[in-house]
Coordinates of C-alpha atoms and ligand atoms in Angstrom, one line a residue:
X1 CA -23.7 -21.1 -10.2
X2 CA -20.2 -19.8 -10.7
X3 CA -20.8 -16.0 -11.0
X4 CA -19.7 -14.1 -8.0
X5 CA -20.4 -10.4 -7.6
X6 CA -18.9 -8.1 -5.1
X7 CA -22.3 -7.9 -3.4
X8 CA -22.5 -11.7 -3.1
X9 CA -18.9 -11.9 -1.8
X10 CA -19.5 -9.1 0.7
X11 CA -22.7 -10.8 2.1
X12 CA -20.7 -14.0 2.4
X13 CA -17.6 -12.4 3.9
X14 CA -19.6 -10.8 6.7
X15 CA -20.6 -14.3 7.9
X16 CA -17.0 -15.2 8.8
X17 CA -14.9 -12.0 8.9
X18 CA -15.7 -9.0 11.2
X19 CA -17.4 -6.4 8.9
X20 CA -16.4 -8.6 5.9
X21 CA -12.9 -7.1 5.7
X22 CA -9.5 -7.7 7.2
X23 CA -8.7 -4.0 7.6
X24 CA -11.5 -1.5 8.4
X25 CA -11.2 1.3 5.7
X26 CA -11.7 -1.4 3.0
X27 CA -15.3 -1.7 4.1
X28 CA -16.5 1.5 2.4
X29 CA -18.4 2.1 5.6
X30 CA -17.7 5.9 5.7
X31 CA -18.5 6.4 2.0
X32 CA -21.4 3.9 1.9
X33 CA -22.0 1.2 -0.6
X34 CA -20.5 -2.2 -1.0
X35 CA -16.7 -2.7 -1.1
X36 CA -15.4 -3.9 -4.4
X37 CA -13.8 -7.3 -4.5
X38 CA -10.7 -7.5 -6.7
X39 CA -9.9 -10.2 -9.1
X40 CA -6.5 -9.0 -10.3
X41 CA -4.4 -6.0 -11.1
X42 CA -1.8 -5.0 -13.6
X43 CA 0.1 -1.7 -13.9
X44 CA -2.1 1.2 -13.0
X45 CA -5.4 -0.9 -13.3
X46 CA -7.5 -2.9 -11.0
X47 CA -10.0 -5.4 -12.2
X48 CA -12.9 -6.4 -10.0
X49 CA -14.9 -9.6 -9.8
X50 CA -17.9 -7.8 -11.4
X51 CA -15.9 -7.3 -14.7
X52 CA -15.0 -3.6 -14.2
X53 CA -11.7 -1.9 -14.8
X54 CA -10.4 1.0 -12.6
X55 CA -7.6 3.4 -12.7
X56 CA -6.0 2.9 -9.3
X57 CA -5.0 5.8 -7.0
X58 CA -4.5 3.7 -3.9
X59 CA -1.6 1.5 -5.1
X60 CA -2.4 -0.9 -2.2
X61 CA -2.1 2.2 0.1
X62 CA 1.4 2.9 -1.3
X63 CA 3.5 -0.2 -2.0
X64 CA 2.7 -0.4 -5.8
X65 CA 4.8 2.6 -6.7
X66 CA 5.8 1.2 -10.1
X67 CA 2.4 -0.4 -10.7
X68 CA 0.8 -3.7 -9.9
X69 CA 2.2 -7.1 -10.8
X70 CA 5.5 -5.4 -11.7
X71 CA 7.4 -7.9 -13.8
X72 CA 10.8 -7.8 -12.1
X73 CA 9.2 -8.2 -8.6
X74 CA 6.9 -11.1 -9.7
X75 CA 9.8 -12.9 -11.4
X76 CA 12.1 -12.5 -8.3
X77 CA 9.3 -13.9 -6.0
X78 CA 8.8 -16.9 -8.3
X79 CA 12.5 -17.7 -8.5
X80 CA 12.9 -17.4 -4.7
X81 CA 9.8 -19.4 -3.8
X82 CA 11.3 -22.8 -4.9
X83 CA 14.0 -22.5 -2.2
X84 CA 11.4 -22.6 0.6
X85 CA 9.2 -19.8 1.9
X86 CA 10.9 -19.5 5.3
X87 CA 13.9 -20.9 7.2
X88 CA 13.8 -19.3 10.7
X89 CA 17.5 -18.8 10.3
X90 CA 19.5 -15.9 8.8
X91 CA 20.1 -15.5 5.1
X92 CA 22.4 -13.3 3.0
X93 CA 19.4 -11.7 1.5
X94 CA 18.6 -9.9 4.8
X95 CA 22.1 -8.4 4.8
X96 CA 21.7 -7.2 1.2
X97 CA 18.4 -5.6 2.1
X98 CA 19.9 -3.9 5.2
X99 CA 22.9 -2.7 3.2
X100 CA 20.6 -1.4 0.4
X101 CA 18.4 0.6 2.8
X102 CA 21.5 2.0 4.5
X103 CA 22.8 3.2 1.2
X104 CA 19.5 4.9 0.4
X105 CA 18.9 6.5 3.9
X106 CA 22.4 7.5 5.1
X107 CA 21.5 8.2 8.8
X108 CA 20.4 4.5 9.2
X109 CA 23.3 2.7 10.8
X110 CA 21.4 -0.4 12.0
X111 CA 18.0 -1.7 10.8
X112 CA 15.8 -4.5 11.9
X113 CA 13.2 -6.0 9.6
X114 CA 9.6 -6.7 10.8
X115 CA 6.4 -7.7 9.1
X116 CA 4.2 -4.5 9.2
X117 CA 4.3 -0.8 9.7
X118 CA 2.5 -1.2 13.0
X119 CA 5.2 -3.5 14.3
X120 CA 7.9 -1.1 13.1
X121 CA 6.4 1.9 15.0
X122 CA 5.5 -0.1 18.1
X123 CA 9.1 -1.4 18.2
X124 CA 10.7 2.1 17.6
X125 CA 8.8 3.5 20.6
X126 CA 9.9 0.6 22.8
X127 CA 13.5 1.3 21.7
X128 CA 13.2 5.0 22.4
X129 CA 11.7 4.2 25.9
X130 CA 14.4 1.7 26.6
X131 CA 17.2 4.0 25.4
X132 CA 16.0 7.2 27.3
X133 CA 14.5 5.3 30.3
X134 CA 11.4 7.6 30.0
X135 CA 7.8 6.6 29.4
X136 CA 5.9 9.3 27.6
X137 CA 5.6 9.9 23.9
X138 CA 4.3 12.8 21.8
X139 CA 2.2 12.1 18.7
X140 CA 0.2 14.4 16.5
X141 CA -3.6 14.5 16.0
X142 CA -4.6 12.8 12.8
X143 CA -1.3 11.0 12.4
X144 CA -1.5 7.2 12.2
X145 CA 1.3 4.9 13.3
X146 CA -0.4 1.6 13.1
X147 CA -2.8 -0.1 15.6
X148 CA -0.5 -0.7 18.6
X149 CA -2.2 0.5 21.9
X150 CA 0.1 3.6 22.4
X151 CA -0.9 5.1 19.0
X152 CA -4.7 4.8 19.1
X153 CA -5.1 8.2 20.7
X154 CA -6.4 10.9 18.3
X155 CA -5.2 8.7 15.4
X156 CA -5.8 9.3 11.7
X157 CA -6.7 6.8 9.0
X158 CA -9.6 4.5 9.9
X159 CA -9.8 5.7 13.4
X160 CA -10.5 9.2 12.1
X161 CA -12.7 7.9 9.3
X162 CA -15.0 6.1 11.7
X163 CA -14.7 8.9 14.3
X164 CA -13.6 6.5 17.1
X165 CA -12.8 8.8 20.0
X166 CA -11.6 6.2 22.4
X167 CA -10.6 2.7 21.5
X168 CA -12.1 0.2 23.9
X169 CA -9.4 -2.3 24.9
X170 CA -6.7 0.3 25.2
X171 CA -6.0 0.8 28.9
X172 CA -5.8 4.3 30.4
X173 CA -2.4 3.4 31.7
X174 CA -1.2 3.1 28.2
X175 CA -3.0 6.1 26.7
X176 CA -2.0 8.4 29.6
X177 CA 1.6 8.0 28.3
X178 CA 0.6 9.3 24.9
X179 CA 0.5 13.1 24.7
X180 CA -0.9 14.8 21.6
X181 CA -0.7 18.1 19.8
X182 CA -2.0 19.5 16.6
X183 CA 0.2 18.8 13.5
X184 CA 2.3 21.8 12.5
X185 CA 1.9 23.4 16.0
X186 CA 5.5 23.7 17.3
X187 CA 4.4 26.0 20.2
X188 CA 2.1 23.3 21.5
X189 CA 5.0 20.9 21.4
X190 CA 7.3 23.3 23.3
X191 CA 4.6 23.7 26.0
X192 CA 4.2 19.9 26.4
X193 CA 7.9 19.3 26.5
X194 CA 8.3 22.0 29.3
X195 CA 5.3 20.6 31.2
X196 CA 6.7 17.0 31.1
X197 CA 10.4 17.8 31.4
X198 CA 12.6 14.7 31.4
X199 CA 9.6 12.4 31.0
X200 CA 9.3 12.3 27.2
X201 CA 11.1 9.4 25.4
X202 CA 10.1 10.2 21.8
X203 CA 8.3 12.4 19.4
X204 CA 6.9 10.4 16.6
X205 CA 5.6 12.2 13.4
X206 CA 4.6 11.5 9.9
X207 CA 7.1 13.9 8.2
X208 CA 4.4 14.4 5.5
X209 CA 1.1 13.3 6.9
X210 CA -1.0 11.0 4.8
X211 CA -3.6 9.7 7.2
X212 CA -5.8 12.7 7.3
X213 CA -5.6 13.3 3.6
X214 CA -2.2 14.6 2.5
X215 CA -0.9 17.3 4.8
X216 CA 2.3 19.1 4.3
X217 CA 4.6 19.9 7.2
X218 CA 5.8 23.5 7.7
X219 CA 9.6 23.3 7.4
X220 CA 9.8 25.2 10.7
X221 CA 7.7 22.5 12.3
X222 CA 10.0 19.6 11.5
X223 CA 13.1 21.8 12.0
X224 CA 11.6 22.8 15.4
X225 CA 11.0 19.2 16.4
X226 CA 14.7 18.4 15.6
X227 CA 15.9 21.3 17.8
X228 CA 13.6 20.4 20.7
X229 CA 14.7 16.7 20.6
X230 CA 18.3 17.7 20.5
X231 CA 17.9 20.1 23.5
X232 CA 15.9 17.7 25.6
X233 CA 17.5 14.4 24.7
X234 CA 14.2 13.2 23.1
X235 CA 14.3 10.6 20.3
X236 CA 12.9 12.0 17.1
X237 CA 11.1 9.3 15.2
X238 CA 10.1 9.8 11.6
X239 CA 7.3 7.4 10.7
X240 CA 8.2 6.9 7.0
X241 CA 5.8 4.0 6.5
X242 CA 4.1 6.0 3.8
X243 CA 6.8 8.4 2.7
X244 CA 9.8 6.1 2.8
X245 CA 11.1 5.2 -0.7
X246 CA 8.1 7.1 -2.1
X247 CA 9.0 10.8 -1.9
X248 CA 12.7 10.1 -2.7
X249 CA 15.1 7.1 -2.4
X250 CA 15.9 8.4 1.1
X251 CA 12.2 9.2 1.8
X252 CA 11.0 12.4 3.5
X253 CA 14.3 12.8 5.3
X254 CA 16.1 13.3 2.0
X255 CA 13.2 15.2 0.3
X256 CA 13.0 17.7 3.2
X257 CA 16.6 17.6 4.4
X258 CA 15.8 16.6 8.0
X259 CA 17.6 13.9 9.9
X260 CA 15.6 11.8 12.4
X261 CA 17.1 9.6 15.1
X262 CA 14.9 6.6 14.3
X263 CA 12.9 5.9 11.2
X264 CA 10.2 3.4 10.5
X265 CA 9.3 1.9 7.2
X266 CA 6.5 -0.2 5.7
X267 CA 4.4 -0.2 2.5
X268 CA 6.9 0.4 -0.4
X269 CA 9.6 -1.4 1.4
X270 CA 7.9 -4.8 0.8
X271 CA 6.6 -4.2 -2.7
X272 CA 3.2 -5.5 -1.6
X273 CA 4.6 -8.3 0.7
X274 CA 4.1 -7.8 4.5
X275 CA 7.3 -6.0 5.5
X276 CA 8.2 -3.2 7.9
X277 CA 11.5 -2.0 9.4
X278 CA 12.8 0.3 12.1
X279 CA 16.3 1.6 12.2
X280 CA 18.5 4.6 12.9
X281 CA 21.5 5.8 14.7
X282 CA 23.8 3.2 16.1
X283 CA 24.0 4.4 19.7
X284 CA 20.2 4.1 19.9
X285 CA 19.7 0.9 17.9
X286 CA 22.3 -0.9 20.0
X287 CA 19.8 -1.3 22.8
X288 CA 17.9 -3.8 20.6
X289 CA 18.2 -7.5 21.6
X290 CA 20.4 -9.5 21.3
X291 CA 22.9 -6.6 21.5
X292 CA 20.9 -4.9 24.3
X293 CA 17.9 -5.8 26.5
X294 CA 15.1 -4.2 24.5
X295 CA 13.4 -7.3 23.3
X296 CA 11.9 -7.4 19.9
X297 CA 11.5 -10.5 17.7
X298 CA 9.6 -12.1 14.8
X299 CA 9.2 -15.7 13.5
X300 CA 8.8 -14.5 9.9
X301 CA 10.9 -11.3 10.1
X302 CA 13.2 -11.0 7.2
X303 CA 11.2 -13.6 5.3
X304 CA 13.0 -14.6 2.1
X305 CA 10.0 -14.1 -0.2
X306 CA 9.2 -10.7 1.3
X307 CA 12.9 -9.7 1.2
X308 CA 13.4 -10.5 -2.4
X309 CA 10.3 -8.6 -3.4
X310 CA 11.3 -5.5 -1.5
X311 CA 15.0 -5.8 -2.4
X312 CA 14.1 -6.0 -6.1
X313 CA 11.8 -2.9 -6.0
X314 CA 14.2 -0.8 -3.9
X315 CA 17.2 -1.7 -6.1
X316 CA 15.3 -0.3 -9.1
X317 CA 14.2 2.8 -7.3
X318 CA 17.8 3.4 -6.2
X319 CA 19.3 2.9 -9.7
X320 CA 16.7 5.1 -11.4
X321 CA 16.0 8.2 -9.3
X322 CA 14.5 9.7 -12.5
X323 CA 11.4 7.6 -11.6
X324 CA 10.7 10.0 -8.8
X325 CA 10.9 13.0 -11.2
X326 CA 8.5 11.2 -13.5
X327 CA 6.1 10.4 -10.7
X328 CA 6.2 14.0 -9.4
X329 CA 5.6 15.4 -12.8
X330 CA 2.6 13.2 -13.3
X331 CA 1.2 14.2 -9.9
X332 CA 1.7 17.9 -10.6
X333 CA 0.0 17.4 -14.0
X334 CA -3.0 15.7 -12.2
X335 CA -3.0 18.5 -9.6
X336 CA -3.1 21.2 -12.2
X337 CA -5.9 19.4 -14.1
X338 CA -8.0 18.9 -11.0
X339 CA -7.4 22.5 -10.0
X340 CA -8.8 23.7 -13.3
X341 CA -12.0 21.6 -13.2
X342 CA -12.5 22.2 -9.5
X343 CA -12.2 25.9 -9.9
X344 CA -14.6 25.9 -12.8
X345 CA -17.1 24.0 -10.7
X346 CA -17.3 26.8 -8.2
X347 CA -17.1 24.5 -5.2
X348 CA -14.7 25.3 -2.3
X349 CA -11.6 23.1 -2.4
X350 CA -8.0 22.7 -1.5
X351 CA -5.5 20.4 -3.1
X352 CA -2.5 19.3 -1.0
X353 CA 0.4 17.6 -2.9
X354 CA 4.0 16.7 -2.4
X355 CA 5.9 14.2 -4.6
X356 CA 3.4 11.4 -5.6
X357 CA 1.1 12.1 -2.6
X358 CA -2.0 14.2 -3.2
X359 CA -5.5 14.8 -1.8
X360 CA -8.5 16.9 -2.4
X361 CA -10.3 18.6 0.5
X362 CA -13.6 20.2 -0.1
X363 CA -12.9 23.2 2.1
X364 CA -12.3 27.0 1.7
X365 CA -9.6 26.9 4.4
X366 CA -6.0 25.8 4.1
X367 CA -5.8 22.2 5.4
X368 CA -2.8 22.0 7.7
X369 CA -3.8 19.8 10.5
X370 CA -6.5 17.4 11.7
X371 CA -9.0 20.1 12.7
X372 CA -8.9 21.8 9.3
X373 CA -9.1 18.5 7.5
X374 CA -12.1 17.5 9.6
X375 CA -13.8 20.8 8.8
X376 CA -14.0 20.0 5.1
X377 CA -17.2 18.8 3.5
X378 CA -17.0 15.1 4.0
X379 CA -20.4 14.5 2.6
X380 CA -19.4 16.0 -0.7
X381 CA -16.3 13.8 -0.7
X382 CA -18.5 10.7 -0.4
X383 CA -20.5 11.8 -3.4
X384 CA -17.3 12.6 -5.4
X385 CA -15.9 9.2 -4.4
X386 CA -18.9 7.3 -5.8
X387 CA -19.2 9.4 -8.9
X388 CA -15.6 8.7 -9.7
X389 CA -15.9 5.0 -8.9
X390 CA -18.8 4.8 -11.4
X391 CA -16.5 6.3 -14.0
X392 CA -13.8 3.8 -13.4
X393 CA -11.5 5.8 -11.0
X394 CA -10.6 4.1 -7.8
X395 CA -9.9 6.7 -5.0
X396 CA -9.3 6.0 -1.4
X397 CA -12.8 5.4 0.2
X398 CA -12.2 8.2 2.8
X399 CA -11.5 11.9 2.9
X400 CA -8.9 11.1 5.5
X401 CA -6.5 9.2 3.2
X402 CA -3.8 10.4 0.8
X403 CA -4.0 9.3 -2.8
X404 CA -0.9 7.5 -4.1
X405 CA 0.2 7.7 -7.7
X406 CA 2.1 4.9 -9.4
X407 CA 4.4 5.3 -12.3
X408 CA 2.5 3.0 -14.6
X409 CA -0.1 5.8 -14.9
X410 CA -0.1 7.3 -18.3
X411 CA -1.0 10.9 -19.3
X412 CA -4.1 9.4 -20.8
X413 CA -5.1 7.9 -17.4
X414 CA -4.6 11.3 -15.8
X415 CA -6.6 13.0 -18.5
X416 CA -9.4 10.5 -17.9
X417 CA -9.3 11.2 -14.2
X418 CA -9.5 15.0 -14.7
X419 CA -12.4 14.6 -17.1
X420 CA -14.1 12.2 -14.7
X421 CA -13.7 14.8 -12.0
X422 CA -15.3 17.5 -14.2
X423 CA -18.2 15.2 -15.0
X424 CA -18.6 14.0 -11.4
X425 CA -18.7 17.6 -10.0
X426 CA -21.3 18.5 -12.6
X427 CA -23.4 15.5 -11.5
X428 CA -23.1 16.0 -7.8
X429 CA -23.3 19.8 -7.6
X430 CA -26.3 20.3 -9.8
Ligands
LIG1 C1 0.1 2.4 7.1 C2 0.8 3.1 8.1 C3 1.2 2.5 9.3 C4 0.9 1.1 9.7 O1 1.4 0.1 8.8 P1 0.7 -1.3 8.7 O2 1.6 -2.1 7.7 O3 -0.7 -1.1 8.2 O4 0.7 -1.9 10.0 C5 2.0 3.2 10.2 N1 2.4 4.5 9.9 C6 2.0 5.1 8.8 C7 2.4 6.5 8.5 C8 1.1 4.5 7.9 O5 0.7 5.1 6.8

């Protein structure tokens, strides 16, 4: 028998892969039900093994900003693949990639490629520690910076979705060096910085948070962090793994007009290939080996297939900044449509949106940090998620994730999504 359903594949996957998935949020554990196994995708649409089509609002968690199987990227990968998939030696392509990123994010003087967002954030913290000769870092509750030990304290994304308070396997030695505050709470940061004077190496922040739903920064918050870091010689790290190349060619730094010391990238940077990067100001990045002694390495870093994919996508984004205007207009159109049907339904809700990031929280409070995101009606979100899925709309399977729009979405797709929301609310609120 050749027919394979998602249910059959999930049953089989659990025999050989922990929880049947290679990254926890994919498992649908928090929303219930069986994860959907994909067969292929094109543009704004996903096609599963069961024969269903979905309008995609995950975009592979961000990378597919111009849609799936985007022709120029696919062709570039195919052309490059015949030259070998890796050399373990430098290539001109890596220089072109670094130069391109520098031209898009002007405060990046030096940049090192890695293979994931986790690796980028983990390396940026090591650089900040090596540079300042201090050990502690400040991160914010509900922000996610990958799964390196230092970051699994009050983290967002899957850690929040599965309500994991303490991650077994992370030693107290490591977690004691991670201090946390509420997002948008500059007074709490000032207090911590005073309490641990001359001990804090870095403050790492998602400049627009996307791992507790989408949460907007108060401008005074990011500006305040910049001032504190300047005054106390702390390295300000913007984790732009989600926002980089998504909110603007120069990421959140450009969109919000704030200059970080180090910046980390992932997701869009690889166009769906495993790529991350960390970079920033020259005097800090110069501590990285082989220039300095802060060791950091990767057998497949700067991989030619990954580089050509990312380079091709970023080149297009740089040449056509109008793509960002289009994406933002589509997102605002969706927001206004959702707003209308949610208001008509009578349920409590808040929609947070910036650029092509958006999320719906079933709450009557403003959602500005992890505590207010966690107060929302998660149970209603689960029902909404499944009601939408049934109608062919693929949302992130967690209330603690941002939705990502891609520019292949048409007005018709957005209208279908708004209509599906109206129908879903009618079904679940009755
Ligand atoms: C996804 C994400 C990461 C981790 O990236 P991976 O490629 O999954 O390791 C880090 N920071 C932020 C803000 C992210 O959204």
